[in-house]
Amino acid sequence: MEPVHPHLAGIDVYWIGTALALVCAGMVMVAIYAAITVRDPMQKRVKALNERREQLKAGIMANSPKKRAQIVRRNEATDTIRAILDKLRVLQDSQVADAQQRLAQAGIRNKEWAVAIIFGRMVAPIILGAAAAILLYWVNYFPQWTDFKRFLGFAAAVGLGYKGPDIYVSNMVNKRTDAIRKGLPDALDLLVICAEAGLTVDAAFTRVARELGRAYPELGDEFSLTAIELSFLSERRQAFENLAYRVALESVRGVVTTMIQTEKYGTPLASALRVLSSEFRNERMMRAEEKAARLPAIMTVPLILFILPVLFVVILGPAACSIKDAFSNGPAVTGSK
């Protein structure tokens, strides 16, 4: 007779342990591979910036839109996906524009991959839903599950397939935005110094990107791209608006508005940037104070669930053992007398 394994929520505990062990082993292998194949991130950034420079040159020097399209690099995979979506009549311009902006905010420069997100949002629910239906209803992998649990598992698979691409991109956007937010006050201070030293705006952006490229690579990447666009675009306003388009941060939009007004009205750039830098530093300090104020409320539940029981065991455990020994040895001593 086969041994009966313990179950947790209808799932074999040994199966869960095996799956977790495989996941841990896979993570260890990925960590080892990442440590062995370390690459210089500057090479990828320089390559992307050079590609953007060549695209801007193509837009300026080409005589016709057809020649510009030949110079700009295309992607066969995304072209195939776009053709499929066009045949199905599910590709909307508003969805493509929103996906392109999210990709730009995540640091992905190729706008053609926006159709891949829309395609994944359409295909992933079908694939995951079909896999869940086969696993739950046809194979009957969890026979102890009720019909309601099976329906919840199927719905969770479909929902994960639909929201999976958006969650992945949103996670990339949030990480990149946080990294840019940390380095923005220092970048503004350097911009103030460059402006007071007499550098032009595009030269100041280039200098700041060079100085902060190692500490804040995301911010250096955006400033380098802005400097390139300032040099090649016919309207400098468009370069600043592109910076606000690529970064999902209100502080960057404030900087862009200040730069546009400075270019338009000729107001002093250094004084405006100095005020913005002071405001951003105060905002960062207020955000840190807010997190510190929320810490006692956040620590209440872990304190009650994990720390207080251990503390009670450590403090009351020896006393309880002593009381138990006293009560267990008391009658025996009385009987001997």
PDB file of C-alpha atoms in Angstrom, residues 125-331:
ATOM      1  CA  PRO A 125      -5.312  34.015 -21.816  1.00  0.00           C
ATOM      2  CA  ILE A 126      -6.171  31.440 -24.475  1.00  0.00           C
ATOM      3  CA  ILE A 127      -2.992  29.423 -23.906  1.00  0.00           C
ATOM      4  CA  LEU A 128      -3.066  29.536 -20.104  1.00  0.00           C
ATOM      5  CA  GLY A 129      -6.841  28.984 -20.010  1.00  0.00           C
ATOM      6  CA  ALA A 130      -6.576  25.944 -22.288  1.00  0.00           C
ATOM      7  CA  ALA A 131      -3.694  24.548 -20.197  1.00  0.00           C
ATOM      8  CA  ALA A 132      -5.660  25.055 -16.976  1.00  0.00           C
ATOM      9  CA  ALA A 133      -8.789  23.475 -18.485  1.00  0.00           C
ATOM     10  CA  ILE A 134      -6.849  20.431 -19.634  1.00  0.00           C
ATOM     11  CA  LEU A 135      -5.081  20.087 -16.293  1.00  0.00           C
ATOM     12  CA  LEU A 136      -8.167  20.580 -14.129  1.00  0.00           C
ATOM     13  CA  TYR A 137     -11.016  19.026 -16.134  1.00  0.00           C
ATOM     14  CA  TRP A 138      -9.607  16.584 -18.663  1.00  0.00           C
ATOM     15  CA  VAL A 139      -6.556  15.171 -16.842  1.00  0.00           C
ATOM     16  CA  ASN A 140      -8.245  15.746 -13.450  1.00  0.00           C
ATOM     17  CA  TYR A 141      -4.880  16.365 -11.802  1.00  0.00           C
ATOM     18  CA  PHE A 142      -6.547  17.512  -8.550  1.00  0.00           C
ATOM     19  CA  PRO A 143      -9.410  15.034  -8.035  1.00  0.00           C
ATOM     20  CA  GLN A 144     -10.089  16.252  -4.494  1.00  0.00           C
ATOM     21  CA  TRP A 145     -10.871  19.785  -5.690  1.00  0.00           C
ATOM     22  CA  THR A 146     -14.482  20.860  -5.860  1.00  0.00           C
ATOM     23  CA  ASP A 147     -16.058  22.402  -8.951  1.00  0.00           C
ATOM     24  CA  PHE A 148     -15.792  25.858  -7.398  1.00  0.00           C
ATOM     25  CA  LYS A 149     -12.033  25.473  -6.801  1.00  0.00           C
ATOM     26  CA  ARG A 150     -11.523  24.286 -10.357  1.00  0.00           C
ATOM     27  CA  PHE A 151     -13.417  27.267 -11.714  1.00  0.00           C
ATOM     28  CA  LEU A 152     -11.324  29.611  -9.559  1.00  0.00           C
ATOM     29  CA  GLY A 153      -8.132  27.994 -10.868  1.00  0.00           C
ATOM     30  CA  PHE A 154      -9.310  28.346 -14.463  1.00  0.00           C
ATOM     31  CA  ALA A 155     -10.321  31.989 -13.910  1.00  0.00           C
ATOM     32  CA  ALA A 156      -6.980  32.748 -12.249  1.00  0.00           C
ATOM     33  CA  ALA A 157      -5.087  31.302 -15.232  1.00  0.00           C
ATOM     34  CA  VAL A 158      -7.110  33.357 -17.713  1.00  0.00           C
ATOM     35  CA  GLY A 159      -6.732  36.539 -15.637  1.00  0.00           C
ATOM     36  CA  LEU A 160      -2.992  35.987 -15.266  1.00  0.00           C
ATOM     37  CA  GLY A 161      -2.657  35.535 -19.006  1.00  0.00           C
ATOM     38  CA  TYR A 162      -4.518  38.770 -19.720  1.00  0.00           C
ATOM     39  CA  LYS A 163      -2.789  40.939 -17.119  1.00  0.00           C
ATOM     40  CA  GLY A 164       0.618  39.254 -17.253  1.00  0.00           C
ATOM     41  CA  PRO A 165       2.186  41.443 -19.996  1.00  0.00           C
ATOM     42  CA  ASP A 166       0.859  44.635 -18.411  1.00  0.00           C
ATOM     43  CA  ILE A 167       2.134  43.630 -14.967  1.00  0.00           C
ATOM     44  CA  TYR A 168       5.573  42.835 -16.378  1.00  0.00           C
ATOM     45  CA  VAL A 169       5.838  46.167 -18.188  1.00  0.00           C
ATOM     46  CA  SER A 170       4.456  48.090 -15.197  1.00  0.00           C
ATOM     47  CA  ASN A 171       7.073  46.491 -12.960  1.00  0.00           C
ATOM     48  CA  MET A 172       9.831  47.626 -15.348  1.00  0.00           C
ATOM     49  CA  VAL A 173       8.359  51.138 -15.470  1.00  0.00           C
ATOM     50  CA  ASN A 174       8.170  51.410 -11.679  1.00  0.00           C
ATOM     51  CA  LYS A 175      11.759  50.266 -11.200  1.00  0.00           C
ATOM     52  CA  ARG A 176      13.061  52.680 -13.817  1.00  0.00           C
ATOM     53  CA  THR A 177      10.990  55.561 -12.429  1.00  0.00           C
ATOM     54  CA  ASP A 178      12.289  54.976  -8.891  1.00  0.00           C
ATOM     55  CA  ALA A 179      15.872  54.924 -10.139  1.00  0.00           C
ATOM     56  CA  ILE A 180      15.365  58.203 -12.025  1.00  0.00           C
ATOM     57  CA  ARG A 181      13.650  59.814  -9.037  1.00  0.00           C
ATOM     58  CA  LYS A 182      16.649  59.078  -6.808  1.00  0.00           C
ATOM     59  CA  GLY A 183      19.146  60.785  -9.088  1.00  0.00           C
ATOM     60  CA  LEU A 184      17.071  63.752 -10.254  1.00  0.00           C
ATOM     61  CA  PRO A 185      18.061  66.236  -7.467  1.00  0.00           C
ATOM     62  CA  ASP A 186      21.771  65.557  -8.037  1.00  0.00           C
ATOM     63  CA  ALA A 187      21.273  65.952 -11.789  1.00  0.00           C
ATOM     64  CA  LEU A 188      19.582  69.313 -11.298  1.00  0.00           C
ATOM     65  CA  ASP A 189      22.436  70.497  -9.076  1.00  0.00           C
ATOM     66  CA  LEU A 190      24.899  69.585 -11.813  1.00  0.00           C
ATOM     67  CA  LEU A 191      22.721  71.324 -14.396  1.00  0.00           C
ATOM     68  CA  VAL A 192      22.814  74.476 -12.247  1.00  0.00           C
ATOM     69  CA  ILE A 193      26.609  74.302 -12.074  1.00  0.00           C
ATOM     70  CA  CYS A 194      26.865  73.767 -15.846  1.00  0.00           C
ATOM     71  CA  ALA A 195      24.472  76.649 -16.539  1.00  0.00           C
ATOM     72  CA  GLU A 196      26.411  78.992 -14.266  1.00  0.00           C
ATOM     73  CA  ALA A 197      29.638  77.903 -15.966  1.00  0.00           C
ATOM     74  CA  GLY A 198      28.273  79.123 -19.307  1.00  0.00           C
ATOM     75  CA  LEU A 199      27.530  75.812 -21.043  1.00  0.00           C
ATOM     76  CA  THR A 200      24.654  75.524 -23.461  1.00  0.00           C
ATOM     77  CA  VAL A 201      21.650  73.374 -22.612  1.00  0.00           C
ATOM     78  CA  ASP A 202      22.605  70.425 -24.823  1.00  0.00           C
ATOM     79  CA  ALA A 203      26.224  70.559 -23.595  1.00  0.00           C
ATOM     80  CA  ALA A 204      24.966  70.699 -19.987  1.00  0.00           C
ATOM     81  CA  PHE A 205      22.781  67.635 -20.529  1.00  0.00           C
ATOM     82  CA  THR A 206      25.709  65.772 -22.081  1.00  0.00           C
ATOM     83  CA  ARG A 207      27.977  66.661 -19.186  1.00  0.00           C
ATOM     84  CA  VAL A 208      25.432  65.612 -16.559  1.00  0.00           C
ATOM     85  CA  ALA A 209      24.812  62.322 -18.371  1.00  0.00           C
ATOM     86  CA  ARG A 210      28.554  61.658 -18.447  1.00  0.00           C
ATOM     87  CA  GLU A 211      29.013  62.433 -14.741  1.00  0.00           C
ATOM     88  CA  LEU A 212      25.954  60.510 -13.480  1.00  0.00           C
ATOM     89  CA  GLY A 213      26.036  57.656 -15.980  1.00  0.00           C
ATOM     90  CA  ARG A 214      27.667  55.243 -13.545  1.00  0.00           C
ATOM     91  CA  ALA A 215      25.703  56.151 -10.418  1.00  0.00           C
ATOM     92  CA  TYR A 216      22.321  56.549 -12.132  1.00  0.00           C
ATOM     93  CA  PRO A 217      22.467  54.779 -15.518  1.00  0.00           C
ATOM     94  CA  GLU A 218      18.751  55.236 -16.275  1.00  0.00           C
ATOM     95  CA  LEU A 219      18.900  58.987 -15.724  1.00  0.00           C
ATOM     96  CA  GLY A 220      22.156  59.263 -17.673  1.00  0.00           C
ATOM     97  CA  ASP A 221      20.558  57.357 -20.539  1.00  0.00           C
ATOM     98  CA  GLU A 222      17.594  59.741 -20.678  1.00  0.00           C
ATOM     99  CA  PHE A 223      19.775  62.848 -20.474  1.00  0.00           C
ATOM    100  CA  SER A 224      22.096  61.536 -23.207  1.00  0.00           C
ATOM    101  CA  LEU A 225      19.146  60.866 -25.482  1.00  0.00           C
ATOM    102  CA  THR A 226      17.754  64.336 -24.752  1.00  0.00           C
ATOM    103  CA  ALA A 227      21.111  65.913 -25.624  1.00  0.00           C
ATOM    104  CA  ILE A 228      21.173  64.019 -28.927  1.00  0.00           C
ATOM    105  CA  GLU A 229      17.648  65.134 -29.778  1.00  0.00           C
ATOM    106  CA  LEU A 230      18.497  68.731 -28.862  1.00  0.00           C
ATOM    107  CA  SER A 231      21.319  68.614 -31.392  1.00  0.00           C
ATOM    108  CA  PHE A 232      19.342  67.068 -34.259  1.00  0.00           C
ATOM    109  CA  LEU A 233      15.677  67.991 -33.910  1.00  0.00           C
ATOM    110  CA  SER A 234      14.498  71.159 -35.561  1.00  0.00           C
ATOM    111  CA  GLU A 235      12.357  72.136 -32.555  1.00  0.00           C
ATOM    112  CA  ARG A 236      14.088  71.996 -29.184  1.00  0.00           C
ATOM    113  CA  ARG A 237      10.695  71.976 -27.488  1.00  0.00           C
ATOM    114  CA  GLN A 238      10.055  68.540 -29.002  1.00  0.00           C
ATOM    115  CA  ALA A 239      13.218  67.150 -27.377  1.00  0.00           C
ATOM    116  CA  PHE A 240      12.061  68.241 -23.925  1.00  0.00           C
ATOM    117  CA  GLU A 241       8.562  66.901 -24.534  1.00  0.00           C
ATOM    118  CA  ASN A 242      10.059  63.574 -25.554  1.00  0.00           C
ATOM    119  CA  LEU A 243      11.861  63.449 -22.202  1.00  0.00           C
ATOM    120  CA  ALA A 244       8.549  63.909 -20.369  1.00  0.00           C
ATOM    121  CA  TYR A 245       7.009  61.290 -22.660  1.00  0.00           C
ATOM    122  CA  ARG A 246       9.666  58.696 -21.779  1.00  0.00           C
ATOM    123  CA  VAL A 247       9.666  59.214 -17.986  1.00  0.00           C
ATOM    124  CA  ALA A 248       6.532  58.614 -15.895  1.00  0.00           C
ATOM    125  CA  LEU A 249       7.463  61.167 -13.232  1.00  0.00           C
ATOM    126  CA  GLU A 250       5.833  64.474 -12.333  1.00  0.00           C
ATOM    127  CA  SER A 251       9.179  65.946 -11.301  1.00  0.00           C
ATOM    128  CA  VAL A 252      10.584  65.408 -14.786  1.00  0.00           C
ATOM    129  CA  ARG A 253       7.509  67.077 -16.263  1.00  0.00           C
ATOM    130  CA  GLY A 254       8.203  70.076 -14.016  1.00  0.00           C
ATOM    131  CA  VAL A 255      11.791  70.216 -15.247  1.00  0.00           C
ATOM    132  CA  VAL A 256      10.600  69.968 -18.854  1.00  0.00           C
ATOM    133  CA  THR A 257       8.112  72.801 -18.339  1.00  0.00           C
ATOM    134  CA  THR A 258      10.852  74.948 -16.814  1.00  0.00           C
ATOM    135  CA  MET A 259      13.243  74.231 -19.683  1.00  0.00           C
ATOM    136  CA  ILE A 260      10.571  75.053 -22.289  1.00  0.00           C
ATOM    137  CA  GLN A 261       9.693  78.333 -20.587  1.00  0.00           C
ATOM    138  CA  THR A 262      13.372  79.219 -20.303  1.00  0.00           C
ATOM    139  CA  GLU A 263      13.885  78.578 -24.015  1.00  0.00           C
ATOM    140  CA  LYS A 264      10.787  80.570 -24.914  1.00  0.00           C
ATOM    141  CA  TYR A 265      11.035  83.626 -22.635  1.00  0.00           C
ATOM    142  CA  GLY A 266      14.774  83.766 -21.949  1.00  0.00           C
ATOM    143  CA  THR A 267      14.496  83.535 -18.157  1.00  0.00           C
ATOM    144  CA  PRO A 268      17.619  82.606 -16.132  1.00  0.00           C
ATOM    145  CA  LEU A 269      18.041  78.853 -16.231  1.00  0.00           C
ATOM    146  CA  ALA A 270      20.281  78.472 -13.169  1.00  0.00           C
ATOM    147  CA  SER A 271      17.914  80.161 -10.713  1.00  0.00           C
ATOM    148  CA  ALA A 272      14.888  78.166 -11.954  1.00  0.00           C
ATOM    149  CA  LEU A 273      16.745  74.873 -11.722  1.00  0.00           C
ATOM    150  CA  ARG A 274      18.056  75.740  -8.261  1.00  0.00           C
ATOM    151  CA  VAL A 275      14.486  76.266  -7.004  1.00  0.00           C
ATOM    152  CA  LEU A 276      13.374  72.978  -8.578  1.00  0.00           C
ATOM    153  CA  SER A 277      16.298  71.104  -7.036  1.00  0.00           C
ATOM    154  CA  SER A 278      15.444  72.446  -3.585  1.00  0.00           C
ATOM    155  CA  GLU A 279      11.809  71.447  -4.013  1.00  0.00           C
ATOM    156  CA  PHE A 280      12.723  67.927  -5.119  1.00  0.00           C
ATOM    157  CA  ARG A 281      15.047  67.451  -2.165  1.00  0.00           C
ATOM    158  CA  ASN A 282      12.322  68.587   0.214  1.00  0.00           C
ATOM    159  CA  GLU A 283       9.914  66.219  -1.485  1.00  0.00           C
ATOM    160  CA  ARG A 284      12.344  63.326  -1.086  1.00  0.00           C
ATOM    161  CA  MET A 285      12.812  64.160   2.597  1.00  0.00           C
ATOM    162  CA  MET A 286       9.041  64.306   3.111  1.00  0.00           C
ATOM    163  CA  ARG A 287       8.677  60.931   1.403  1.00  0.00           C
ATOM    164  CA  ALA A 288      11.301  59.424   3.707  1.00  0.00           C
ATOM    165  CA  GLU A 289       9.560  60.897   6.762  1.00  0.00           C
ATOM    166  CA  GLU A 290       6.262  59.482   5.537  1.00  0.00           C
ATOM    167  CA  LYS A 291       7.758  55.999   5.239  1.00  0.00           C
ATOM    168  CA  ALA A 292       9.278  56.325   8.727  1.00  0.00           C
ATOM    169  CA  ALA A 293       5.892  57.377  10.128  1.00  0.00           C
ATOM    170  CA  ARG A 294       4.200  54.342   8.540  1.00  0.00           C
ATOM    171  CA  LEU A 295       6.769  51.934   9.929  1.00  0.00           C
ATOM    172  CA  PRO A 296       5.132  51.359  13.394  1.00  0.00           C
ATOM    173  CA  ALA A 297       1.790  50.509  11.780  1.00  0.00           C
ATOM    174  CA  ILE A 298       3.448  48.191   9.268  1.00  0.00           C
ATOM    175  CA  MET A 299       5.470  46.407  11.976  1.00  0.00           C
ATOM    176  CA  THR A 300       2.425  45.762  14.176  1.00  0.00           C
ATOM    177  CA  VAL A 301       1.283  42.587  12.427  1.00  0.00           C
ATOM    178  CA  PRO A 302       4.768  40.947  12.207  1.00  0.00           C
ATOM    179  CA  LEU A 303       5.363  41.935  15.826  1.00  0.00           C
ATOM    180  CA  ILE A 304       2.177  40.212  16.986  1.00  0.00           C
ATOM    181  CA  LEU A 305       2.540  37.124  14.807  1.00  0.00           C
ATOM    182  CA  PHE A 306       6.274  36.395  14.958  1.00  0.00           C
ATOM    183  CA  ILE A 307       8.108  38.361  17.626  1.00  0.00           C
ATOM    184  CA  LEU A 308       5.757  38.355  20.637  1.00  0.00           C
ATOM    185  CA  PRO A 309       5.118  34.565  20.624  1.00  0.00           C
ATOM    186  CA  VAL A 310       8.846  33.863  20.564  1.00  0.00           C
ATOM    187  CA  LEU A 311       9.391  36.399  23.329  1.00  0.00           C
ATOM    188  CA  PHE A 312       6.676  34.791  25.457  1.00  0.00           C
ATOM    189  CA  VAL A 313       8.207  31.347  24.928  1.00  0.00           C
ATOM    190  CA  VAL A 314      11.665  32.586  25.926  1.00  0.00           C
ATOM    191  CA  ILE A 315      10.415  34.430  29.019  1.00  0.00           C
ATOM    192  CA  LEU A 316       7.667  32.092  30.246  1.00  0.00           C
ATOM    193  CA  GLY A 317       9.150  28.801  29.045  1.00  0.00           C
ATOM    194  CA  PRO A 318      11.671  28.295  31.901  1.00  0.00           C
ATOM    195  CA  ALA A 319       9.109  29.369  34.484  1.00  0.00           C
ATOM    196  CA  ALA A 320       6.540  26.937  33.091  1.00  0.00           C
ATOM    197  CA  CYS A 321       9.083  24.114  33.157  1.00  0.00           C
ATOM    198  CA  SER A 322      10.001  24.915  36.751  1.00  0.00           C
ATOM    199  CA  ILE A 323       6.347  24.960  37.814  1.00  0.00           C
ATOM    200  CA  LYS A 324       5.726  21.657  36.065  1.00  0.00           C
ATOM    201  CA  ASP A 325       8.731  20.042  37.760  1.00  0.00           C
ATOM    202  CA  ALA A 326       7.606  21.357  41.166  1.00  0.00           C
ATOM    203  CA  PHE A 327       4.075  19.960  40.814  1.00  0.00           C
ATOM    204  CA  SER A 328       5.338  16.629  39.433  1.00  0.00           C
ATOM    205  CA  ASN A 329       7.932  16.119  42.214  1.00  0.00           C
ATOM    206  CA  GLY A 330       5.800  17.424  45.113  1.00  0.00           C
ATOM    207  CA  PRO A 331       3.588  14.367  45.835  1.00  0.00           C
TER     208      PRO A 331
END
